[in-house]
CSV table of C-alpha atoms in Angstrom, one decimal:
chain,number,residue,atom,x,y,z
T,219,MET,CA,0.0,0.0,0.0
T,220,SER,CA,1.5,3.3,-1.0
T,221,PHE,CA,1.8,6.3,1.2
T,222,GLY,CA,-0.6,8.2,-1.1
T,223,SER,CA,-3.3,5.6,-0.7
T,224,ILE,CA,-2.9,5.7,3.0
T,225,ILE,CA,-3.5,9.5,3.0
T,226,SER,CA,-6.5,9.3,0.7
T,227,GLY,CA,-7.9,6.5,2.8
T,228,LEU,CA,-7.5,8.7,5.9
T,229,GLY,CA,-9.3,11.5,4.1
T,230,SER,CA,-12.2,9.2,3.3
T,231,MET,CA,-12.4,8.2,6.9
T,232,VAL,CA,-12.3,11.8,8.2
T,233,GLY,CA,-14.8,12.8,5.6
T,234,GLY,CA,-17.1,10.1,6.9
T,235,LEU,CA,-17.0,11.5,10.4
T,236,PHE,CA,-17.8,15.2,9.4
T,237,GLY,CA,-20.4,14.6,6.8
T,238,GLY,CA,-21.1,16.9,3.7
T,239,GLY,CA,-21.5,20.6,3.2
T,240,ILE,CA,-18.9,23.5,3.2
T,241,GLY,CA,-18.3,23.4,6.9
T,242,GLY,CA,-17.7,19.7,6.8
T,243,THR,CA,-15.4,20.1,3.9
T,244,ILE,CA,-13.3,22.7,5.7
T,245,LEU,CA,-13.1,20.6,8.8
T,246,LYS,CA,-12.2,17.5,6.7
T,247,THR,CA,-9.4,19.5,5.0
T,248,ALA,CA,-8.0,20.8,8.3
T,249,VAL,CA,-8.0,17.5,10.0
T,250,ALA,CA,-6.5,15.8,7.0
T,251,GLY,CA,-3.8,18.5,6.8
T,252,PHE,CA,-3.0,18.2,10.5
T,253,SER,CA,-2.7,14.4,10.2
T,254,LEU,CA,-0.4,14.7,7.2
T,255,TYR,CA,1.8,17.2,9.2
T,256,ALA,CA,1.9,14.9,12.2
T,257,ILE,CA,2.8,11.9,10.1
T,258,SER,CA,5.5,13.9,8.3
T,259,ASN,CA,7.1,15.1,11.5
T,260,SER,CA,7.1,11.6,12.9
T,261,ILE,CA,9.0,10.5,9.9
T,262,LYS,CA,11.6,13.3,10.3
T,263,LYS,CA,12.1,12.5,14.0
T,264,SER,CA,12.6,8.9,13.2
T,265,ASN,CA,15.2,9.7,10.6
T,266,THR,CA,17.1,12.0,13.0
T,267,GLU,CA,17.2,9.4,15.8
T,268,LYS,CA,18.4,6.9,13.3
T,269,THR,CA,21.3,9.2,12.2
T,270,ALA,CA,22.4,9.8,15.8
T,271,ALA,CA,22.3,6.0,16.5
T,272,GLU,CA,24.3,5.5,13.3
T,273,SER,CA,26.9,8.1,14.4
T,274,GLN,CA,27.3,6.4,17.8
T,275,ASN,CA,27.9,3.1,16.3
T,276,GLN,CA,30.0,4.0,13.3
T,277,VAL,CA,33.3,5.9,12.8
T,278,PRO,CA,32.5,9.6,12.5
T,279,LYS,CA,33.4,11.3,9.2
T,280,PRO,CA,36.5,13.5,9.6
T,281,THR,CA,35.6,17.2,9.9
T,282,GLN,CA,37.8,20.2,9.3
T,283,ASN,CA,39.6,21.1,12.6
T,284,PRO,CA,38.8,24.8,13.0
T,285,ILE,CA,41.9,25.4,15.2
T,286,LYS,CA,44.5,24.3,12.6
T,287,ASN,CA,46.0,26.9,10.3
T,288,GLU,CA,47.1,26.3,6.8
T,289,GLY,CA,48.9,29.0,4.9
T,290,THR,CA,51.4,29.8,2.2
T,291,ILE,CA,54.8,31.3,2.6
T,292,LYS,CA,54.9,34.6,0.8
T,293,ALA,CA,58.6,34.6,-0.3
T,294,ASP,CA,59.7,36.0,-3.7
T,295,GLN,CA,63.1,35.4,-5.4
T,296,ASN,CA,62.8,38.6,-7.4
T,297,ALA,CA,61.9,40.9,-4.6
T,298,LYS,CA,64.5,43.7,-4.1
T,299,ILE,CA,65.6,44.4,-0.6
T,300,PRO,CA,64.6,47.9,0.3
T,301,VAL,CA,66.8,50.6,1.7
T,302,ILE,CA,65.4,52.4,4.7
T,303,TYR,CA,66.5,56.0,5.6
T,304,GLY,CA,65.1,57.7,8.6
T,305,THR,CA,62.1,55.8,10.1
T,306,ALA,CA,59.7,53.5,8.3
T,307,PHE,CA,57.2,50.8,8.8
T,308,THR,CA,57.8,47.6,6.9
T,309,THR,CA,56.5,44.1,6.7
T,310,GLY,CA,59.9,43.0,5.6
T,311,LEU,CA,60.6,40.2,3.0
T,312,ILE,CA,60.4,36.6,4.1
T,313,THR,CA,63.7,34.9,3.3
T,314,GLU,CA,63.5,31.9,5.5
T,315,ALA,CA,60.7,29.8,7.1
T,316,VAL,CA,61.2,26.7,9.1
T,317,MET,CA,58.6,24.5,10.8
T,318,SER,CA,60.0,22.5,13.7
T,319,ASN,CA,58.9,20.7,16.9
T,320,ASN,CA,56.3,18.6,15.1
T,321,ASN,CA,54.8,21.5,13.3
T,322,THR,CA,54.3,23.4,16.5
T,323,ARG,CA,57.0,26.0,16.1
T,324,MET,CA,57.4,28.3,13.1
T,325,THR,CA,60.6,30.3,12.7
T,326,ILE,CA,60.5,33.1,10.1
T,327,VAL,CA,63.3,35.4,9.0
T,328,TYR,CA,62.1,38.9,7.9
T,329,THR,CA,64.7,40.8,5.9
T,330,LEU,CA,64.0,44.5,6.6
T,331,SER,CA,66.6,46.6,4.9
T,332,GLU,CA,70.1,46.9,3.4
T,333,LYS,CA,72.7,48.2,5.7
T,334,THR,CA,73.7,51.7,4.7
T,335,GLY,CA,77.1,53.3,4.7
T,336,VAL,CA,79.0,56.1,6.4
T,337,LYS,CA,77.3,59.5,6.7
T,338,LEU,CA,78.9,62.2,4.7
T,339,SER,CA,78.0,64.9,7.3
T,340,ASP,CA,80.1,63.5,10.2
T,341,GLY,CA,81.9,60.5,8.9
T,342,THR,CA,80.2,58.1,11.3
T,343,ALA,CA,78.6,54.9,10.3
T,344,SER,CA,74.8,54.8,10.1
T,345,THR,CA,73.1,52.5,12.6
T,346,PHE,CA,69.7,50.9,12.7
T,347,ALA,CA,67.2,50.3,15.5
T,348,LEU,CA,64.0,48.3,15.8
T,349,ASN,CA,61.6,50.6,17.6
T,350,GLU,CA,58.3,48.6,17.5
T,351,VAL,CA,56.9,45.3,16.4
T,352,PHE,CA,53.3,44.7,15.5
T,353,ALA,CA,51.5,41.4,15.0
T,354,GLY,CA,48.3,42.2,13.1
T,355,GLU,CA,46.9,45.3,14.7
T,356,GLN,CA,48.5,44.5,18.1
T,357,ARG,CA,51.7,46.2,19.3
T,358,LEU,CA,54.0,43.7,21.0
T,359,VAL,CA,55.3,44.3,24.5
T,360,PHE,CA,58.2,42.2,25.6
T,361,ASP,CA,59.5,40.8,28.8
T,362,THR,CA,61.8,43.0,30.8
T,363,SER,CA,63.4,40.3,32.9
T,364,GLY,CA,64.6,36.8,32.5
T,365,ALA,CA,66.7,35.0,30.0
T,366,LEU,CA,64.4,36.1,27.2
T,367,ALA,CA,64.1,39.7,28.2
T,368,GLY,CA,63.6,42.0,25.2
T,369,ILE,CA,62.8,38.9,23.0
T,370,GLN,CA,59.8,37.1,24.3
T,371,VAL,CA,56.3,38.7,24.2
T,372,ALA,CA,54.7,39.5,27.5
T,373,TYR,CA,51.5,40.8,26.1
T,374,SER,CA,50.2,42.8,23.2
T,375,THR,CA,48.1,46.0,23.1
T,376,ASP,CA,45.7,47.5,20.7
T,377,THR,CA,45.3,51.2,19.8
T,378,SER,CA,42.9,51.6,22.8
T,379,GLY,CA,45.5,50.2,25.2
T,380,ASN,CA,43.7,47.0,25.9
T,381,GLN,CA,46.0,44.2,26.7
T,382,ASP,CA,45.9,40.8,25.2
T,383,LYS,CA,48.0,37.9,26.6
T,384,SER,CA,47.3,35.4,23.9
T,385,MET,CA,50.8,35.8,22.5
T,386,SER,CA,52.5,35.8,26.0
T,387,GLY,CA,55.4,33.4,26.0
T,388,VAL,CA,54.7,31.9,22.6
T,389,VAL,CA,56.1,34.6,20.4
T,390,ARG,CA,59.7,35.7,20.3
T,391,VAL,CA,61.4,38.4,18.1
T,392,TYR,CA,65.1,38.6,17.6
T,393,PHE,CA,66.7,41.7,15.8
T,394,TYR,CA,70.0,41.7,13.9
T,395,ASN,CA,71.9,44.8,12.8
T,396,GLY,CA,74.1,44.0,9.8
T,397,ASN,CA,74.7,40.3,10.0
T,398,SER,CA,73.9,37.1,11.9
T,399,THR,CA,76.4,37.7,14.6
T,400,SER,CA,75.1,41.2,15.5
T,401,PRO,CA,72.1,40.8,17.7
T,402,GLN,CA,70.6,44.0,19.0
T,403,ALA,CA,67.9,44.7,21.6
T,404,ILE,CA,64.6,46.2,20.5
T,405,SER,CA,64.5,49.9,21.5
T,406,GLY,CA,63.6,50.3,25.1
T,407,TYR,CA,64.6,46.8,26.1
T,408,GLY,CA,67.8,45.1,27.2
T,409,LEU,CA,68.7,41.7,26.0
T,410,GLY,CA,68.5,38.8,28.5
T,411,THR,CA,70.7,36.7,26.3
T,412,THR,CA,72.4,37.4,23.0
T,413,SER,CA,72.1,34.7,20.3
T,414,ASN,CA,73.5,34.6,16.9
T,415,ALA,CA,70.8,34.1,14.2
T,416,TYR,CA,72.2,30.7,13.2
T,417,ASP,CA,71.6,29.6,16.8
T,418,VAL,CA,68.0,30.6,16.6
T,419,VAL,CA,66.9,29.5,13.1
T,420,PRO,CA,66.8,25.7,12.8
T,421,GLY,CA,69.1,24.4,10.2
T,422,TRP,CA,71.3,27.5,10.0
T,423,THR,CA,75.0,27.4,10.4
T,424,SER,CA,77.7,30.1,10.6
T,425,SER,CA,77.6,30.3,6.8
T,426,HIS,CA,74.2,31.9,7.0
T,427,ALA,CA,75.9,35.2,7.5
T,428,MET,CA,73.3,37.6,6.1
T,429,ASN,CA,76.0,40.1,5.4
T,430,ASP,CA,75.0,43.8,5.3
T,431,LEU,CA,71.4,43.0,6.1
T,432,ILE,CA,69.0,44.3,8.7
T,433,PHE,CA,66.7,41.5,9.6
T,434,ALA,CA,64.4,40.1,12.3
T,435,VAL,CA,63.7,36.5,13.3
T,436,ALA,CA,60.3,35.7,14.7
T,437,GLN,CA,59.3,32.5,16.4
T,438,PHE,CA,55.7,31.4,16.9
T,439,ASP,CA,54.7,28.5,19.2
T,440,TYR,CA,51.5,26.7,18.4
T,441,ASN,CA,49.2,26.9,21.5
T,442,PRO,CA,45.5,26.5,21.0
T,443,ASP,CA,44.8,27.1,24.7
T,444,LYS,CA,46.1,30.7,24.3
T,445,GLY,CA,44.6,31.1,20.9
T,446,MET,CA,47.9,31.0,19.1
T,447,THR,CA,46.9,29.0,16.1
T,448,SER,CA,47.9,31.1,13.2
T,449,ILE,CA,50.8,33.1,12.0
T,450,PRO,CA,50.0,36.8,12.3
T,451,GLU,CA,51.2,39.4,9.7
T,452,MET,CA,54.2,41.1,11.3
T,453,LYS,CA,55.1,44.7,10.9
T,454,PHE,CA,58.3,46.4,12.1
T,455,ARG,CA,59.1,50.1,12.7
T,456,VAL,CA,62.7,50.5,11.7
T,457,GLN,CA,64.9,53.5,12.3
T,458,ASN,CA,68.1,54.5,10.5
T,459,THR,CA,70.3,57.3,11.9
T,460,MET,CA,71.0,58.4,8.4
T,461,THR,CA,68.4,61.1,7.9
T,462,GLN,CA,70.0,64.2,6.4
T,463,PRO,CA,69.1,64.6,2.7
T,464,GLY,CA,72.8,65.2,1.7
T,465,ASP,CA,73.8,62.0,3.5
T,466,VAL,CA,71.0,60.0,1.9
T,467,MET,CA,71.7,61.3,-1.6
T,468,ASN,CA,75.5,60.7,-1.2
T,469,ASP,CA,74.9,57.2,0.1
T,470,TYR,CA,72.5,56.3,-2.6
T,471,MET,CA,74.6,57.8,-5.4
T,472,SER,CA,77.8,56.2,-4.3
T,473,ASN,CA,76.8,52.8,-3.0
T,474,THR,CA,77.7,50.0,-5.5
T,475,ARG,CA,75.4,47.4,-3.8
T,476,TYR,CA,72.1,49.1,-3.9
T,477,GLY,CA,72.8,52.6,-5.4
T,478,ALA,CA,74.1,54.2,-8.5
T,479,GLY,CA,77.7,53.3,-7.9
T,480,ILE,CA,79.0,56.7,-9.0
T,481,PRO,CA,82.7,57.1,-8.1
T,482,ALA,CA,83.4,59.5,-5.3
T,483,GLY,CA,85.5,61.7,-7.6
T,484,GLU,CA,82.5,62.4,-9.8
T,485,ILE,CA,80.3,63.6,-6.9
T,486,TYR,CA,80.9,67.2,-6.0
T,487,SER,CA,80.4,67.9,-2.3
T,488,GLU,CA,81.5,70.6,0.1
H,241,MET,CA,82.6,76.2,-13.8
H,242,SER,CA,82.0,79.2,-15.9
H,243,LEU,CA,84.5,80.9,-18.2
H,244,ASP,CA,84.8,84.7,-18.3
H,245,LEU,CA,85.3,85.5,-22.0
H,246,THR,CA,84.1,89.0,-22.0
H,247,PRO,CA,87.5,90.6,-22.5
H,248,TYR,CA,88.0,88.7,-25.8
H,249,PRO,CA,86.3,89.9,-29.0
H,250,ALA,CA,87.2,86.6,-30.8
H,251,ILE,CA,88.1,83.2,-29.7
H,252,GLY,CA,89.0,79.8,-31.2
H,253,SER,CA,88.2,76.5,-29.7
H,254,ALA,CA,89.2,72.9,-30.0
H,255,LEU,CA,88.0,69.7,-28.5
H,256,PHE,CA,90.3,67.4,-26.5
H,257,VAL,CA,89.3,63.7,-26.2
H,258,LYS,CA,90.7,61.4,-23.6
H,259,LEU,CA,89.8,57.7,-24.1
H,260,THR,CA,90.6,55.2,-21.4
H,261,THR,CA,90.3,51.7,-22.8
H,262,PHE,CA,91.9,48.3,-22.3
H,263,ASN,CA,94.2,46.4,-24.6
H,264,SER,CA,94.1,42.7,-25.3
H,265,THR,CA,96.0,42.0,-22.1
H,266,GLY,CA,93.6,43.9,-20.0
H,267,VAL,CA,95.9,46.8,-19.3
H,268,ASP,CA,94.6,50.3,-19.2
H,269,GLU,CA,95.4,52.3,-22.3
H,270,VAL,CA,94.9,56.0,-22.4
H,271,ILE,CA,94.5,57.4,-25.9
H,272,THR,CA,94.3,61.2,-26.3
H,273,PHE,CA,93.6,63.2,-29.4
H,274,THR,CA,92.2,66.5,-30.5
H,275,ASP,CA,90.7,68.2,-33.5
H,276,TYR,CA,93.3,70.9,-33.1
H,277,HIS,CA,95.5,71.2,-36.2
H,278,ARG,CA,98.6,70.0,-34.3
H,279,SER,CA,99.5,68.0,-31.2
H,280,PHE,CA,98.9,69.9,-28.0
H,281,ASP,CA,100.1,69.4,-24.4
H,282,LEU,CA,97.4,69.8,-21.9
H,283,ASP,CA,98.1,69.3,-18.2
H,284,GLY,CA,101.2,67.3,-19.0
H,285,THR,CA,99.4,65.0,-21.5
H,286,THR,CA,100.0,65.2,-25.2
H,287,TYR,CA,96.9,65.2,-27.3
H,288,THR,CA,97.5,64.0,-30.9
H,289,GLY,CA,96.3,66.6,-33.4
H,290,LEU,CA,94.0,65.0,-35.9
H,291,GLY,CA,92.5,68.2,-37.3
H,292,GLN,CA,89.7,67.5,-39.7
H,293,PHE,CA,90.2,63.8,-39.4
H,294,MET,CA,88.2,63.9,-36.1
H,295,THR,CA,84.6,65.1,-36.0
H,296,ILE,CA,82.2,65.1,-33.1
H,297,THR,CA,78.4,65.3,-33.6
H,298,GLU,CA,76.8,68.4,-32.4
H,299,THR,CA,75.0,68.4,-29.1
H,300,ALA,CA,73.0,71.0,-27.2
H,301,SER,CA,74.8,72.8,-24.5
H,302,ASP,CA,72.4,72.4,-21.5
H,303,LEU,CA,72.7,74.1,-18.2
H,304,ARG,CA,72.3,70.8,-16.4
H,305,ALA,CA,73.6,67.3,-17.0
H,306,THR,CA,71.6,65.5,-19.7
H,307,ASN,CA,71.6,62.0,-21.1
H,308,ALA,CA,72.6,63.2,-24.6
H,309,GLU,CA,74.6,60.8,-26.8
H,310,LEU,CA,77.4,61.9,-29.2
H,311,THR,CA,79.5,60.2,-31.8
H,312,ILE,CA,83.2,60.7,-32.4
H,313,THR,CA,84.3,59.8,-35.9
H,314,LEU,CA,88.0,59.2,-36.6
H,315,SER,CA,88.5,59.1,-40.4
H,316,GLY,CA,91.4,58.6,-42.7
H,317,ILE,CA,92.7,55.6,-40.9
H,318,VAL,CA,94.9,53.4,-43.1
H,319,THR,CA,93.5,50.0,-43.6
H,320,SER,CA,96.6,48.2,-42.5
H,321,THR,CA,96.3,49.7,-39.0
H,322,VAL,CA,92.5,49.1,-38.5
H,323,ASP,CA,93.3,45.9,-36.7
H,324,LEU,CA,94.7,48.0,-33.9
H,325,ALA,CA,91.3,49.3,-33.2
H,326,GLN,CA,90.0,45.7,-32.7
H,327,ASP,CA,92.9,45.0,-30.3
H,328,PHE,CA,91.4,47.4,-27.9
H,329,ASP,CA,88.2,46.8,-25.8
H,330,LEU,CA,86.5,49.9,-27.0
H,331,LYS,CA,83.0,49.1,-25.6
H,332,GLY,CA,82.8,50.3,-22.0
H,333,SER,CA,85.8,52.6,-22.3
H,334,THR,CA,85.5,55.8,-20.5
H,335,ILE,CA,85.6,59.0,-22.5
H,336,GLU,CA,86.2,62.6,-21.4
H,337,ILE,CA,85.9,65.5,-23.8
H,338,TYR,CA,87.2,69.0,-22.9
H,339,ARG,CA,86.8,72.2,-24.9
H,340,GLY,CA,89.8,74.5,-24.9
H,341,ILE,CA,89.4,78.2,-25.7
H,342,PHE,CA,92.3,79.7,-27.7
H,343,ASP,CA,93.4,83.1,-28.7
H,344,PRO,CA,92.7,83.1,-32.4
H,345,THR,CA,95.7,85.2,-33.2
H,346,THR,CA,98.4,83.4,-31.3
H,347,MET,CA,96.6,80.1,-31.1
H,348,THR,CA,97.6,79.7,-27.5
H,349,LEU,CA,95.3,78.4,-24.7
H,350,LEU,CA,93.7,81.3,-22.9
H,351,SER,CA,94.9,81.5,-19.3
H,352,ILE,CA,91.5,81.9,-17.6
H,353,THR,CA,90.0,79.9,-14.8
H,354,GLY,CA,88.2,76.9,-16.0
H,355,ASN,CA,89.9,76.6,-19.3
H,356,PRO,CA,89.7,73.9,-20.8
H,357,ALA,CA,86.2,73.3,-19.7
H,358,GLY,CA,84.6,69.9,-19.2
H,359,ARG,CA,82.3,69.1,-22.2
H,360,PHE,CA,81.3,65.5,-21.9
H,361,ILE,CA,81.9,62.5,-19.6
H,362,GLY,CA,80.6,59.1,-20.5
H,363,TYR,CA,81.3,55.7,-21.9
H,364,VAL,CA,81.7,54.2,-25.3
H,365,VAL,CA,78.6,52.0,-25.8
H,366,ASN,CA,79.2,51.0,-29.4
H,367,TYR,CA,81.6,51.5,-32.2
H,368,ALA,CA,81.5,51.1,-36.0
H,369,ILE,CA,84.1,50.7,-38.6
H,370,ASP,CA,83.4,52.0,-42.1
H,371,GLU,CA,85.5,51.6,-45.2
H,372,GLU,CA,85.6,54.2,-47.9
H,373,TYR,CA,87.0,52.8,-51.2
H,374,ASP,CA,88.6,55.2,-53.7
H,375,ILE,CA,88.1,53.6,-57.1
H,376,ALA,CA,90.4,55.9,-59.0
H,377,ALA,CA,93.3,55.6,-56.5
H,378,ARG,CA,92.4,51.9,-55.8
H,379,ASN,CA,92.8,52.3,-52.1
H,380,SER,CA,90.6,52.6,-49.1
H,381,THR,CA,90.5,54.4,-45.8
H,382,ILE,CA,88.8,53.5,-42.6
H,383,SER,CA,86.5,55.5,-40.4
H,384,VAL,CA,86.0,54.5,-36.8
H,385,ALA,CA,82.9,55.9,-35.1
H,386,LEU,CA,82.6,55.8,-31.3
H,387,ILE,CA,79.1,56.1,-30.1
H,388,CYS,CA,79.2,57.5,-26.6
H,389,SER,CA,76.5,57.8,-24.0
H,390,SER,CA,76.8,60.2,-21.1
H,391,THR,CA,77.0,59.0,-17.5
H,392,VAL,CA,73.5,60.4,-16.9
H,393,GLY,CA,72.1,58.4,-19.7
H,394,LEU,CA,73.7,55.2,-18.4
H,395,LEU,CA,72.3,55.9,-14.9
H,396,GLN,CA,68.8,56.2,-16.3
H,397,ASN,CA,69.1,52.6,-17.6
H,398,LYS,CA,70.9,51.2,-14.6
H,399,LEU,CA,69.4,48.5,-12.4
H,400,SER,CA,70.8,48.0,-8.9
H,401,GLY,CA,69.7,46.5,-5.7
H,402,ARG,CA,69.9,43.0,-4.2
H,403,ALA,CA,67.1,40.6,-4.7
H,404,THR,CA,66.2,37.9,-2.2
H,405,ASN,CA,67.7,34.9,-4.0
H,406,PRO,CA,70.8,32.8,-3.4
H,407,TRP,CA,72.5,33.8,-6.7
H,408,GLU,CA,72.6,37.5,-6.0
H,409,GLN,CA,73.4,37.0,-2.4
H,410,ARG,CA,76.4,34.7,-3.3
H,411,ASP,CA,77.4,37.0,-6.1
H,412,LEU,CA,77.9,39.8,-3.6
H,413,TYR,CA,79.1,37.6,-0.7
H,414,PRO,CA,80.5,34.2,-1.8
H,415,GLY,CA,79.7,31.6,0.7
H,416,ASP,CA,76.8,33.5,2.4
H,417,ALA,CA,73.9,30.9,2.5
H,418,GLY,CA,71.4,33.4,4.0
H,419,MET,CA,69.1,33.3,1.0
H,420,ASP,CA,69.7,29.7,-0.1
H,421,ARG,CA,66.2,28.5,0.8
H,422,VAL,CA,64.1,31.3,-0.7
H,423,PRO,CA,63.4,29.3,-3.9
H,424,ASN,CA,62.3,26.3,-1.7
H,425,ILE,CA,60.0,28.2,0.5
H,426,ALA,CA,58.5,30.6,-2.1
H,427,ASN,CA,54.7,29.8,-2.2
H,428,ALA,CA,55.3,26.7,0.0
H,429,ASN,CA,52.3,25.5,2.0
H,430,TYR,CA,52.4,25.0,5.7
H,431,ASN,CA,50.0,23.6,8.3
H,432,PHE,CA,50.7,25.2,11.7
H,433,GLY,CA,49.9,22.8,14.4
H,434,ALA,CA,49.1,19.8,12.3
H,435,PRO,CA,50.1,16.5,14.1
């Protein structure tokens, strides 16, 4: 017996109870409709219970784990290393990325700038400083004591000054001024320990000199309890003591690595 | 540097060319010549007088440095000596041209500040050798044209800067492996926290 014949049979039975006429017809329609609704709901409930029972007895289908993070390393072989004069914000160029500790630690090298030369104005070498570090929209504040002072994040703050401790103890930033053996503290901090870059980046040796480069090494530890499940976009505020226009122009005109390479004898200065 | 020529109702001029090139053994060779009618000593250097055998294309005299090109043509070269031109690495040679101001009566260099004045500084970017055959005399002469581009023009086409790849890094600093893995990690996928 088909489902349709059951319904029509029900209708005939209901019709028999209410008799003829418009009122009877309306009532018949309402009762039949309600009956159909009730039967339909009963079927749905039965199906749902059956699915739950199935799921208890069978191996559940794998679902996407929302706390994992997949991404792509944005490194480019053709990207030119910038030259920073004065102060600038930069996201840097990713030149190394190493996943270690069973995919729970990501170490990324951000190349920030070329190292500039001697200032024409006073004959002193230009120097760089890392003033601030941002992860996403959050400014990082580092520990001020301990072995990782000036390196490990204590907390982060937003523009309103609200503190967030999700990156506390799981993000570390190392800054290098000129090569892998020239670690330097972030402005306003002292270094608890000084580490060469090749002692921080897994797989690096002393041959990874990074000559004449200003760069930062950031380490991220996976920690779902703290919400550290993805690699944030980093931004660095870098400062170069070479700020005078004459110094900048002379450096850019004369430098053979990143500048015009004009011989000093062809540049008139006084 | 400007020349004060107001006291002189008439002047003569000549161009002095200093070509620094390399011979077949890589040794610097300095060749000096002038379109003056005879050889002339300038700052201790003798410039060979070529007279009308040397011509320089006209260029505009601008108040500031420009990227103008010019061509120096040396004509009347005997064919038996043209191979000497090929012995020298002319392309890439530096060239300096000075203009000397003379007293037209005595043909001596005027003793005024800034004389001779710098006219052009650049590099030889190309050269051409043309042969002119004289049918009647049944001989030929060679003309060598040096196409020169100014330093400003070369700077406009110059590319500099270090890219983040191991080739450029090691070209500048042999043995520096800092950029060695950039080709491997470019657009590589990662799964942070995957077991």
